[in-house]
Tab-separated table of C-alpha atoms and ligand atoms in Angstrom:
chain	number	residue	atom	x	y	z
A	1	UNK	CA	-57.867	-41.873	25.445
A	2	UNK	CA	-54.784	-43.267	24.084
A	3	UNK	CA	-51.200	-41.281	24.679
A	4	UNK	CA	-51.021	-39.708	21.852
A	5	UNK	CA	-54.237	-37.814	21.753
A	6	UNK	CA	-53.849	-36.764	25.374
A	7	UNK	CA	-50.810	-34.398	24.167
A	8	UNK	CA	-52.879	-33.237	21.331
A	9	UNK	CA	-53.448	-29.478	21.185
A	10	UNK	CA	-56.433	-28.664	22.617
A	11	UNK	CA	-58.070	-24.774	23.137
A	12	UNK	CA	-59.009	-26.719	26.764
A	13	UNK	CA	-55.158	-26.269	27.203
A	14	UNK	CA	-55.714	-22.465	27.653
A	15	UNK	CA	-56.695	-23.147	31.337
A	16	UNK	CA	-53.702	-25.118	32.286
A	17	UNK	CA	-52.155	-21.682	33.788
A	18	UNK	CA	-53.752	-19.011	36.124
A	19	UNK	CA	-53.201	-15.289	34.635
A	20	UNK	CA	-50.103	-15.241	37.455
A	21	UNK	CA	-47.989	-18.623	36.002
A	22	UNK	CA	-49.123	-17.139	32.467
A	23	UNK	CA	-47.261	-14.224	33.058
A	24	UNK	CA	-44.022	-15.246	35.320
A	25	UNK	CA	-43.654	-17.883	32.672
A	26	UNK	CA	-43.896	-15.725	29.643
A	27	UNK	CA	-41.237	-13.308	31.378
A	28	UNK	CA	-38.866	-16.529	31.366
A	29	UNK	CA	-39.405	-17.372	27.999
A	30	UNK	CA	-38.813	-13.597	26.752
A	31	UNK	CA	-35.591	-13.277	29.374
A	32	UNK	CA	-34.492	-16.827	27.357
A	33	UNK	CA	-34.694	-15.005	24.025
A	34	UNK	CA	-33.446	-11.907	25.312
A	35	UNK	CA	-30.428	-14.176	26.396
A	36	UNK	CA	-30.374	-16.257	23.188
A	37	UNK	CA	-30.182	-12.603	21.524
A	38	UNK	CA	-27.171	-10.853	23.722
A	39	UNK	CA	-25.218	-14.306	22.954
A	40	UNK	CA	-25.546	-13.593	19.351
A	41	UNK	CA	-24.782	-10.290	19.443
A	42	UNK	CA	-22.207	-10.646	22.191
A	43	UNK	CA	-18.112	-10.840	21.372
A	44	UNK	CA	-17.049	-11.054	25.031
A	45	UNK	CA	-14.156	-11.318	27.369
A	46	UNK	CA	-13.276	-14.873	28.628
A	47	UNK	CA	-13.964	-13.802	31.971
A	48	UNK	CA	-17.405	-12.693	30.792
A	49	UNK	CA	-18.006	-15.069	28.859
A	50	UNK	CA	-17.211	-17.849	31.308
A	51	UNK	CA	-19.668	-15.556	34.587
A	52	UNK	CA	-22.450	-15.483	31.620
A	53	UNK	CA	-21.913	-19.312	31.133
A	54	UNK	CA	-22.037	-20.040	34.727
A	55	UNK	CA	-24.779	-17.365	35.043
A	56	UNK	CA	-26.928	-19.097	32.259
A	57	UNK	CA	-26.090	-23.245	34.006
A	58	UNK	CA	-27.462	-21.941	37.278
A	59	UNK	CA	-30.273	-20.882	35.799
A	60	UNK	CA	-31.171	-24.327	34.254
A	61	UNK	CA	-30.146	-25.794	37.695
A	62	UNK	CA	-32.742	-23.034	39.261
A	63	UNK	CA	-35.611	-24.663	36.616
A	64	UNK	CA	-34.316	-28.763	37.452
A	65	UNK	CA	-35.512	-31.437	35.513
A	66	UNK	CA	-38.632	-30.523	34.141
A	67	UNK	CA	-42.473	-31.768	34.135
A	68	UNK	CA	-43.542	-34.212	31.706
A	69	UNK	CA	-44.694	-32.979	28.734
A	70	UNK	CA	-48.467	-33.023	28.810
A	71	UNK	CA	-47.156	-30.604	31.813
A	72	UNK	CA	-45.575	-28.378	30.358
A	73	UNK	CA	-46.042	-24.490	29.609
A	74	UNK	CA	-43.386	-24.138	26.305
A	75	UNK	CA	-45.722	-24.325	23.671
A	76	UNK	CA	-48.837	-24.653	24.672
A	77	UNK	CA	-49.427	-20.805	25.841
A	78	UNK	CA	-51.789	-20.724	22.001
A	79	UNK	CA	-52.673	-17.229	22.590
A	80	UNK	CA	-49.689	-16.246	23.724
A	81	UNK	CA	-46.780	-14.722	20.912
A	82	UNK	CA	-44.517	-17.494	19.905
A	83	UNK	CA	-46.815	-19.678	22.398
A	84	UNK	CA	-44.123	-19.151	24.699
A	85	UNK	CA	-41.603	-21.262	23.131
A	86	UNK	CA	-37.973	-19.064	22.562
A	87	UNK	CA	-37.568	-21.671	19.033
A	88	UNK	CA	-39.503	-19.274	16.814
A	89	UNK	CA	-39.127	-15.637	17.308
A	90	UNK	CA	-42.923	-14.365	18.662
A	91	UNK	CA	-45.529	-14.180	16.004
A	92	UNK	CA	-47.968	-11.795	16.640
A	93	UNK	CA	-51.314	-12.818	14.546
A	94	UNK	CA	-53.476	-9.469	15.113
A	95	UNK	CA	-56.257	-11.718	13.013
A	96	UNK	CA	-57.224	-15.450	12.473
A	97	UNK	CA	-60.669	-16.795	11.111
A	98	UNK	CA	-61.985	-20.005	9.476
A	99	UNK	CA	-59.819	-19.153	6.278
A	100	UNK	CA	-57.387	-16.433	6.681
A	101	UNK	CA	-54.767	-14.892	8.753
A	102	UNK	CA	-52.804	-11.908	9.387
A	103	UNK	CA	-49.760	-11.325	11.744
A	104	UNK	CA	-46.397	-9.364	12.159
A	105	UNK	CA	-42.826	-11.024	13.041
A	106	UNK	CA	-39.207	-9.477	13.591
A	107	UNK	CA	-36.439	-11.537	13.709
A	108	UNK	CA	-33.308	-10.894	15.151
A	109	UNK	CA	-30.194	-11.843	14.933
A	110	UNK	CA	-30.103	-15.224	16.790
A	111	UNK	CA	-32.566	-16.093	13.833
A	112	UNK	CA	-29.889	-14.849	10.704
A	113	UNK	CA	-28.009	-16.720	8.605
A	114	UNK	CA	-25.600	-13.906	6.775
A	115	UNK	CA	-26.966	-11.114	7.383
A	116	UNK	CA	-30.582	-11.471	6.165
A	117	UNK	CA	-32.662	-13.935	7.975
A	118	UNK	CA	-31.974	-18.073	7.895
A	119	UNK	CA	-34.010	-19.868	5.222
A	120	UNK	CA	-33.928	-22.640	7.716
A	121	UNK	CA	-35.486	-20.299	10.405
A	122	UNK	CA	-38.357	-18.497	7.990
A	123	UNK	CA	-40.386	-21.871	7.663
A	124	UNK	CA	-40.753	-21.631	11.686
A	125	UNK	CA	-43.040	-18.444	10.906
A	126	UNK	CA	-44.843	-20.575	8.171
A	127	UNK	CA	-45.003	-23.098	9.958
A	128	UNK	CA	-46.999	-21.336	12.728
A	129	UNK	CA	-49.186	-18.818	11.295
A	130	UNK	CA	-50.559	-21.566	8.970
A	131	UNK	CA	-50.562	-24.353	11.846
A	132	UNK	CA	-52.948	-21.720	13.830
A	133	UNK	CA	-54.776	-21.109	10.896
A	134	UNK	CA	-55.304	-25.203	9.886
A	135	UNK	CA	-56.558	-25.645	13.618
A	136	UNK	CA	-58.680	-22.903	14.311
A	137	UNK	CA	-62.484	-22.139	14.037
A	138	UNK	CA	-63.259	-25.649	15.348
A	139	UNK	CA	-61.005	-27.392	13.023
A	140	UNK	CA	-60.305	-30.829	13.929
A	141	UNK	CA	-56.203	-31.190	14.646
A	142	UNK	CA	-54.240	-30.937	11.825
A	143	UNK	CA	-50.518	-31.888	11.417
A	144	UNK	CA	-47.866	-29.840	8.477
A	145	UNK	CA	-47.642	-33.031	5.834
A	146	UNK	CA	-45.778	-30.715	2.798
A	147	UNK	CA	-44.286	-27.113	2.803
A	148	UNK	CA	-42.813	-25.427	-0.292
A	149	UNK	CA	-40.644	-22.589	0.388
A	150	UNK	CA	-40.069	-19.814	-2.572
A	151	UNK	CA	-37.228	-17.262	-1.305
A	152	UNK	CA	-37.939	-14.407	-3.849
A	153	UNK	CA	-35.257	-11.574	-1.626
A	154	UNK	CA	-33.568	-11.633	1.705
A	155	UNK	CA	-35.591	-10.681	4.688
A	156	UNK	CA	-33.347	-8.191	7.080
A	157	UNK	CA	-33.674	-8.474	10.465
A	158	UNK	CA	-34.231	-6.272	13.154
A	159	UNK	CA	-37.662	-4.897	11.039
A	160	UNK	CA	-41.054	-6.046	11.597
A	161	UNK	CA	-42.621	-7.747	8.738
A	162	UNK	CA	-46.377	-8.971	7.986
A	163	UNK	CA	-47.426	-12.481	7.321
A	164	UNK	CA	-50.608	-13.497	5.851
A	165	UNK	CA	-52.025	-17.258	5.252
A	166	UNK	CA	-54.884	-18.364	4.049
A	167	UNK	CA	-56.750	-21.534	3.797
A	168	UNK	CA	-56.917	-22.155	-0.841
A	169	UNK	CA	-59.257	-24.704	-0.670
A	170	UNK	CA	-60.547	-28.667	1.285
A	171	UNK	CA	-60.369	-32.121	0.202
A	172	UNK	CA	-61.590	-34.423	2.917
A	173	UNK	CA	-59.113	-33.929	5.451
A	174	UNK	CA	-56.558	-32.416	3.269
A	175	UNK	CA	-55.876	-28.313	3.748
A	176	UNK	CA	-54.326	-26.545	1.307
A	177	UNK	CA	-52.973	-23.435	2.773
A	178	UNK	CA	-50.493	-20.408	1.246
A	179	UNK	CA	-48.964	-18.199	2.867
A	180	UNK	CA	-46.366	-14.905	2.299
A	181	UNK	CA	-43.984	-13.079	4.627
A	182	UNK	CA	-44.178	-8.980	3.504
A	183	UNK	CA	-42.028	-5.813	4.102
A	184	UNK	CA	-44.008	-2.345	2.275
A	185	UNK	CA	-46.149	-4.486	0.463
A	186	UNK	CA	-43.172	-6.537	-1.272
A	187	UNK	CA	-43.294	-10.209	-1.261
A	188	UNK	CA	-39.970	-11.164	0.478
A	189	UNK	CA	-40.856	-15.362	0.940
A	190	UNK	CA	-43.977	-16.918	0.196
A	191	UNK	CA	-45.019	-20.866	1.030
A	192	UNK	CA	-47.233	-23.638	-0.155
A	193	UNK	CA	-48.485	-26.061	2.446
A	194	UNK	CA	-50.473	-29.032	3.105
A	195	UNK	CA	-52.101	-29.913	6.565
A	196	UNK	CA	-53.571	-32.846	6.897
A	197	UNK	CA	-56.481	-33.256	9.823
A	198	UNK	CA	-55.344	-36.396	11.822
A	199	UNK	CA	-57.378	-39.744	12.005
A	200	UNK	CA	-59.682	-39.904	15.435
A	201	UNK	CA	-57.309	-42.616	16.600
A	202	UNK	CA	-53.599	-41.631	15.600
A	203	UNK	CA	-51.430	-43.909	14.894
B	301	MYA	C1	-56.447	-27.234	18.591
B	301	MYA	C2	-55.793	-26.208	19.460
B	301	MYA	C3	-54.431	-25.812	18.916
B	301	MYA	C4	-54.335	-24.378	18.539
B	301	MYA	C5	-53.033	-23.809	18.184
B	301	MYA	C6	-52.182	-24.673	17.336
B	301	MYA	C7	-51.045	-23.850	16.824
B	301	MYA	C8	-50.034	-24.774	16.275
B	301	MYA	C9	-48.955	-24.052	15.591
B	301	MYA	C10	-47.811	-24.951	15.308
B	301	MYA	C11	-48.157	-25.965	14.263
B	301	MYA	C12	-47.056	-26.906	14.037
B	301	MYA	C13	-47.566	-28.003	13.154
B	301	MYA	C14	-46.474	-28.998	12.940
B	301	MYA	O1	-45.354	-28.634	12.741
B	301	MYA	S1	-46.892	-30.657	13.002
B	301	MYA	C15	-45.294	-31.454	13.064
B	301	MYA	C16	-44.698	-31.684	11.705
B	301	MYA	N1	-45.501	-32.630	10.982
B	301	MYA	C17	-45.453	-33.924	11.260
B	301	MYA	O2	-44.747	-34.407	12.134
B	301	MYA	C18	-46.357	-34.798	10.433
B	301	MYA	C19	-45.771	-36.170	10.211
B	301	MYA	N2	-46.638	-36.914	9.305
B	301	MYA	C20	-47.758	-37.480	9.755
B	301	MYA	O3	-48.066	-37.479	10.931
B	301	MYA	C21	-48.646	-38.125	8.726
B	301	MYA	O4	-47.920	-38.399	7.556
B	301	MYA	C22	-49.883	-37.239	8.358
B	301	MYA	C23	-50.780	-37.030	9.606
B	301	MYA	C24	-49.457	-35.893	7.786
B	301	MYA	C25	-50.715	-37.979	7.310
B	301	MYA	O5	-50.917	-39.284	7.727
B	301	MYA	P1	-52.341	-40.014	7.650
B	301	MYA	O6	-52.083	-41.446	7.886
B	301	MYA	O7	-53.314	-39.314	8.512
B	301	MYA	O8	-52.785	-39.715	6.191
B	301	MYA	P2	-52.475	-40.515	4.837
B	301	MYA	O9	-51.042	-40.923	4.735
B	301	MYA	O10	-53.520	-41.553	4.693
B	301	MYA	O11	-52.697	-39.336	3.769
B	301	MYA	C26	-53.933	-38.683	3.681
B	301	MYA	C27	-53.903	-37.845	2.420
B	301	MYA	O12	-52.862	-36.839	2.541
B	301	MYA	C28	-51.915	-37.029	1.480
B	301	MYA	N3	-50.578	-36.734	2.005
B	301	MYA	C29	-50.081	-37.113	3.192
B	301	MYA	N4	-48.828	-36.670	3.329
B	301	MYA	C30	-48.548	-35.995	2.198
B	301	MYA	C31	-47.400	-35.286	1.752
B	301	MYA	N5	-46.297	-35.168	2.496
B	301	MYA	N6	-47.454	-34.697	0.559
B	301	MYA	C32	-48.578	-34.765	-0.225
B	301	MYA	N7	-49.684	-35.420	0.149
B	301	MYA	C33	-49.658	-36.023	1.340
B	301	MYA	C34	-52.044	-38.465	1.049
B	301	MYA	O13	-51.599	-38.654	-0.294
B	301	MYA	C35	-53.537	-38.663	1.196
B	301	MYA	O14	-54.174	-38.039	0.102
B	301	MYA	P3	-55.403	-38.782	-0.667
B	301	MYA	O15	-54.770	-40.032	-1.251
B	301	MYA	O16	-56.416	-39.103	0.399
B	301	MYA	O17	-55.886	-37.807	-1.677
């Protein structure tokens, strides 16, 4: 097995935490984005802003220097929301089969550029809900090749909003998926992607 397919995504991955680490580790990873949040929102003294500071670097003292990554739990949670990784805000996908999905999102502010969501940040949701859909159902792994982003009205934050993807059609190991972001049935951002299912031995 060569070192790149060892930190492939693999369903086997779901084992790699008992229900106990699953859930003190997804606490963490919601406290981080509860953190990344109150930042955000915060406009603080310098007194509190320096005890949050010092606050937030014992914290990463607490967690030392990590585990490599074929180790780790950021990211690799797949049935978890927002796999717990605090990049992405957690996606939700209520329902994924072999060719289309359905989930809910709400960003926050951390996530906003001026006032409506980041059009750097909304390709994260794309990213994921059609990254789940190109590797589920048996799929062999697939990696995002292309994504085209259409921004057709700002999407506010603080509001839950649906995303759907689905999978348009196959060639060889090419996946053509699209995908929208909703609010009341209104098309706020919709994407075209392309997946493309990695060789057996990757290069
Ligand atoms: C499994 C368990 C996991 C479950 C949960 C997972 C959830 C995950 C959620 C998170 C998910 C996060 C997911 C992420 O974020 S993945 C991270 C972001 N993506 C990358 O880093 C990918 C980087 N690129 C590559 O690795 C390679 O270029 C790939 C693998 C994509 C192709 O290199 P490879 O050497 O294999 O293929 P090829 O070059 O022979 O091309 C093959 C065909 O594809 C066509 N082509 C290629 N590129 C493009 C392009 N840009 N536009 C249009 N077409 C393109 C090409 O013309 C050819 O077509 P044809 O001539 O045959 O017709």
């Amino acid at each position: 097995m060569s070192a790149d397919s060892r930190l492939l995504p693999s369903y086997a991955d779901l084992s790699i935490a008992s229900p106990a680490e699953r859930r003190s580790f997804n606490a963490l990873v919601d406290a981080l984005r509860d953190a990344q949040e109150a930042v955000t929102r915060s406009r603080p003294s310098e007194s509190a802003a320096r005890r949050a500071a010092a606050l937030l670097s014992e914290a990463a003292e607490l967690l030392g220097e990590g585990v490599p990554d074929s180790e780790q739990l950021a990211g690799r949670l797949w049935d978890e929301p927002g796999r717990a990784q605090a990049l992405a805000p957690p996606l939700y996908i209520d329902d994924v089969d072999g060719t289309s999905a359905r989930g809910r999102v709400t960003f926050s502010r951390f996530h906003a550029g001026v006032r409506t969501v980041h059009g750097g940040a909304l390709p994260l949701v794309f990213d994921e809900i059609m990254g789940r859909l190109a590797t589920t159902s048996g799929k062999p792994f697939a990696r995002t090749a292309h994504l085209t982003i259409d921004y057709r009205a700002g999407v506010p934050v603080d509001t839950e909003v649906e995303v759907f993807a689905r999978v348009k059609r196959v060639e060889g190991r090419k996946l053509f998926l699209s995908s929208e972001l909703c609010l009341d049935g209104t098309v706020l951002t919709e994407c075209q992607g392309l997946w493309v299912q990695i060789r057996e031995d990757p290069r």
